[in-house]
Amino acid sequence: MGCEGYSALAPVYERLGEEIDYASWADFIESCFQKYLSGRPSLVLDLACGTGRMTRELSGRGYDMIGIDGSAEMLSEACQKERKGILYLLQDMRSFELYGTVGAVTCCLDSVNYLLTEKDLTACFSLVHNYLDPDGLFLFDVNTPYKFETIYGQNAYILEDSFGKGKNAKNIYCGWQNCYDKTTRICDFDLSLFEEQPDGSYFRSAEHQQERCYSMDELKTALEKSGFEILGVFADYQFSAPTKTAERWYFAARAKKS
């Protein structure tokens, strides 16, 4: 996503996230375009694009795409895949620059939660507003307080995947320990990745990541301070209203410009 903590995970990120339904997510994004824009956006920025999975999905649907991420390793993976004319830029989501404006900005997979202070949050939102066309659309999602407190909490998980056949078969395991502090509302993720080697041994790598839990009011305030009109907050791709047990909030906001 938009952080520097994906050096170890970058090569296997998409394999460990194969359960993510990017097609349905992109359907939702296109539904938002149709619902909130007067026409099809000519250029779309995918902010904190990671390995470019969503960027490629939207590019394949005919959108001209720019992908920005703060991890060189994640962008390296993105550039090794079919680019279809996508422009990838290595930049921090708190201080990125573009040469012009875009019709829409997407920021998927809780990348906004990697902004650990309200100052960083507002800096990012203000830049998004700056680089959007008048009435341009900003779509992003966040992990909810319910998810941080209940799903993450102090829990540990194991992710696993295998690929290849015969002698080329390879197993990958990722140990994921969460530590959520209700006072600071910061969740620490300690990740240990084990990759099977040709001789049957496993290579271990580790990295540390952090996310910040934001309340609905904090996110709405940051958007409004940055010049956005909030169009809706949803719990799923069907535009359902948020519930107490929603694990993700999907925001749609319009750039108001004088």
C-alpha positions as a printed Julia matrix, in Angstrom:
258×3 Matrix{Float64}:
   0.0     0.0     0.0
   1.29    3.51    0.75
   3.85    2.61    3.38
   7.44    1.48    3.37
   6.74   -1.7     5.36
   6.08   -4.03    2.48
   9.65   -4.98    1.55
   9.33   -8.63    2.6
   5.71   -9.11    1.56
   5.9    -7.42   -1.83
   6.86  -10.51   -3.91
   4.02  -12.61   -2.44
   1.49   -9.9    -1.59
  -1.0   -10.77   -4.31
  -0.79  -14.51   -3.62
  -1.55  -14.04    0.06
  -4.46  -11.78   -0.87
  -6.05  -13.98   -3.52
  -9.36  -14.0    -1.62
  -9.87  -10.3    -2.39
 -12.54   -9.9    -5.05
 -11.03   -7.09   -7.1
 -13.6    -7.49   -9.88
 -16.54   -6.82   -7.54
 -14.64   -3.97   -5.91
 -14.0    -2.42   -9.33
 -17.7    -2.88  -10.15
 -18.48   -0.82   -7.05
 -16.0     1.86   -8.09
 -17.57    2.07  -11.53
 -21.03    2.26   -9.95
 -19.79    5.25   -7.94
 -18.47    6.87  -11.12
 -21.88    6.45  -12.72
 -23.75    7.59   -9.61
 -21.69   10.66   -8.71
 -19.92   11.88  -11.86
 -21.49   13.56  -14.87
 -19.33   11.49  -17.21
 -16.62    8.87  -17.36
 -13.37   10.13  -15.74
 -10.66   10.57  -18.36
  -7.83    9.94  -15.89
  -7.88    8.07  -12.56
  -5.26    8.09   -9.8
  -4.93    4.92   -7.71
  -3.27    6.25   -4.55
  -1.26    3.77   -2.46
  -1.62    1.33   -5.34
   0.75   -1.33   -3.97
   1.49   -3.99   -6.57
  -1.06   -2.4    -8.88
  -3.73   -5.08   -8.69
  -6.65   -2.63   -8.63
  -4.8    -0.27  -10.97
  -4.6    -3.03  -13.57
  -8.23   -4.0   -13.01
  -9.39   -0.46  -13.78
  -6.93   -0.1   -16.65
  -8.39   -3.24  -18.18
 -11.79   -1.55  -18.12
 -10.5     1.28  -20.28
  -9.46    3.91  -17.74
  -6.2     5.82  -18.11
  -4.42    5.13  -14.83
  -1.73    6.6   -12.61
  -0.52    4.51   -9.67
   1.31    6.05   -6.7
   2.87    4.13   -3.84
   5.5     4.79   -1.16
   7.07    1.32   -1.34
   9.73    0.79   -3.99
   9.39   -2.97   -3.56
   5.64   -2.94   -4.18
   6.02   -0.72   -7.25
   8.77   -2.98   -8.56
   6.29   -5.85   -8.47
   3.69   -3.67  -10.2
   6.11   -2.75  -12.99
   6.97   -6.4   -13.65
   3.34   -7.11  -14.53
   1.41   -6.08  -17.64
   1.33   -2.28  -17.39
  -1.06   -1.39  -20.25
   0.21    2.18  -20.34
  -0.11    2.72  -16.58
   2.15    5.43  -15.14
   3.62    4.34  -11.79
   5.19    6.91   -9.46
   7.17    6.32   -6.25
   5.8     8.96   -3.9
   4.54    9.39   -0.34
   0.76    9.72   -0.14
   1.24   12.64    2.27
   3.32   14.71   -0.16
   2.73   13.43   -3.7
   2.8    15.64   -6.79
   1.11   15.39  -10.18
   1.55   17.46  -13.34
  -2.18   18.11  -13.63
  -5.56   17.09  -12.28
  -7.49   13.82  -12.51
 -11.18   13.01  -12.66
 -11.16   10.52   -9.78
  -8.9     9.19   -7.05
  -9.17    5.72   -5.53
  -7.35    4.62   -2.38
  -8.14    0.99   -1.59
  -7.45   -1.69    0.99
  -7.33    0.45    4.16
  -4.34    2.45    2.91
  -5.76    5.52    4.67
  -5.28    3.7     7.99
  -1.52    3.84    7.4
  -1.72    7.6     7.98
  -0.92    7.57   11.69
  -1.79   11.15   12.67
  -4.65   13.5    11.91
  -2.06   15.9    10.46
  -0.99   13.24    7.95
  -4.63   12.41    7.21
  -5.49   16.02    6.42
  -2.3    16.47    4.38
  -3.23   13.5     2.21
  -6.86   14.55    1.79
  -5.84   18.13    0.93
  -3.48   16.91   -1.8
  -6.17   14.63   -3.22
  -8.51   17.63   -3.34
  -5.81   19.76   -4.97
  -5.25   17.27   -7.79
  -8.91   16.49   -8.49
 -10.89   18.19  -11.22
 -13.74   20.41   -9.96
 -16.44   17.99   -8.74
 -13.93   15.14   -9.05
 -14.57   11.99   -7.02
 -12.52   10.59   -4.13
 -13.2     6.95   -3.18
 -11.43    5.28   -0.25
 -12.02    2.69    2.42
 -10.83    2.18    5.99
 -10.79   -0.56    8.58
 -13.42    0.23   11.21
 -13.1     0.54   15.0
 -15.0    -2.76   15.24
 -12.36   -4.5    13.14
  -9.46   -3.06   15.12
 -10.98   -3.96   18.47
 -12.51   -7.34   17.6
 -10.82   -8.87   14.55
  -7.32   -7.51   15.12
  -7.15   -6.85   18.88
  -4.39   -9.04   20.32
  -5.11  -11.88   17.92
  -2.71  -13.86   15.75
  -3.36  -15.4    12.35
  -1.61  -17.67    9.88
  -1.88  -17.09    6.14
  -0.67  -19.77    3.76
  -0.45  -20.4     0.05
   1.21  -22.79   -2.35
   1.94  -22.48   -6.04
   3.81  -24.28   -8.75
   3.72  -27.96   -9.64
   5.97  -30.93   -9.11
   9.55  -30.01   -8.29
   8.67  -26.33   -8.64
   5.96  -26.46   -5.97
   6.5   -23.89   -3.24
   4.78  -23.16    0.07
   4.49  -19.78    1.77
   3.38  -19.12    5.34
   2.82  -15.75    6.98
   2.47  -15.42   10.74
   0.55  -12.26   11.66
   0.51  -10.99   15.26
  -1.7    -8.0    16.09
  -1.38   -5.64   19.03
  -4.05   -2.95   19.2
  -3.72   -0.13   21.76
  -7.15    1.32   22.54
  -5.58    4.47   24.02
  -3.41    5.48   21.06
  -5.67    3.63   18.6
  -2.55    2.33   16.88
  -2.41   -1.31   15.8
   1.02   -2.91   15.46
   1.34   -5.78   13.0
   4.34   -8.09   13.37
   4.63  -10.25   10.27
   6.88  -13.29    9.83
   7.08  -14.72    6.33
   8.37  -18.24    5.64
   9.15  -19.13    2.01
  10.01  -22.69    1.02
  13.35  -23.04   -0.77
  14.29  -25.61   -3.47
  16.07  -27.78   -0.89
  12.97  -27.93    1.32
  14.24  -25.45    3.9
  12.42  -22.2     4.67
  13.71  -18.65    4.41
  12.32  -16.35    7.11
  11.83  -12.63    6.74
  10.01  -10.23    9.03
   8.58   -6.76    9.0
   6.61   -4.42   11.21
   3.63   -2.31   10.17
   1.23    0.06   11.89
  -2.29    1.3    11.22
  -4.35    3.98   12.95
  -8.0     3.55   13.82
 -10.13    6.57   12.92
 -13.67    7.31   14.0
 -16.36    8.19   11.5
 -16.42   11.78   12.79
 -12.65   12.19   12.44
 -12.72   11.06    8.83
 -15.68   13.26    7.96
 -14.06   16.28    9.64
 -10.79   15.74    7.76
 -12.67   15.5     4.46
 -14.68   18.66    5.1
 -11.58   20.61    6.21
  -9.9    19.54    2.97
 -12.73   20.89    0.82
 -14.8    17.77    0.18
 -18.52   17.21    0.13
 -19.28   13.8     1.61
 -21.59   11.91   -0.73
 -21.93    8.71    1.23
 -20.38    6.16    3.58
 -21.18    2.51    2.95
 -20.58   -0.91    4.51
 -20.33   -2.89    1.29
 -20.43   -2.8    -2.5
 -24.25   -2.61   -2.45
 -24.21    0.89   -0.87
 -25.58   -0.48    2.42
 -25.53    1.82    5.45
 -22.73    1.16    7.98
 -23.56   -1.13   10.89
 -21.9    -1.6    14.29
 -20.22   -4.78   13.05
 -19.09   -3.5     9.65
 -15.4    -4.29    9.17
 -14.83   -1.71    6.44
 -16.26    1.7     5.58
 -16.32    2.87    1.97
 -16.31    6.65    1.52
 -17.37    8.67   -1.52
 -16.58   12.4    -1.55
 -16.71   15.18   -4.13
 -14.09   17.91   -4.5
 -15.76   21.29   -4.01
 -13.85   24.1    -5.69
 -14.63   27.82   -5.81
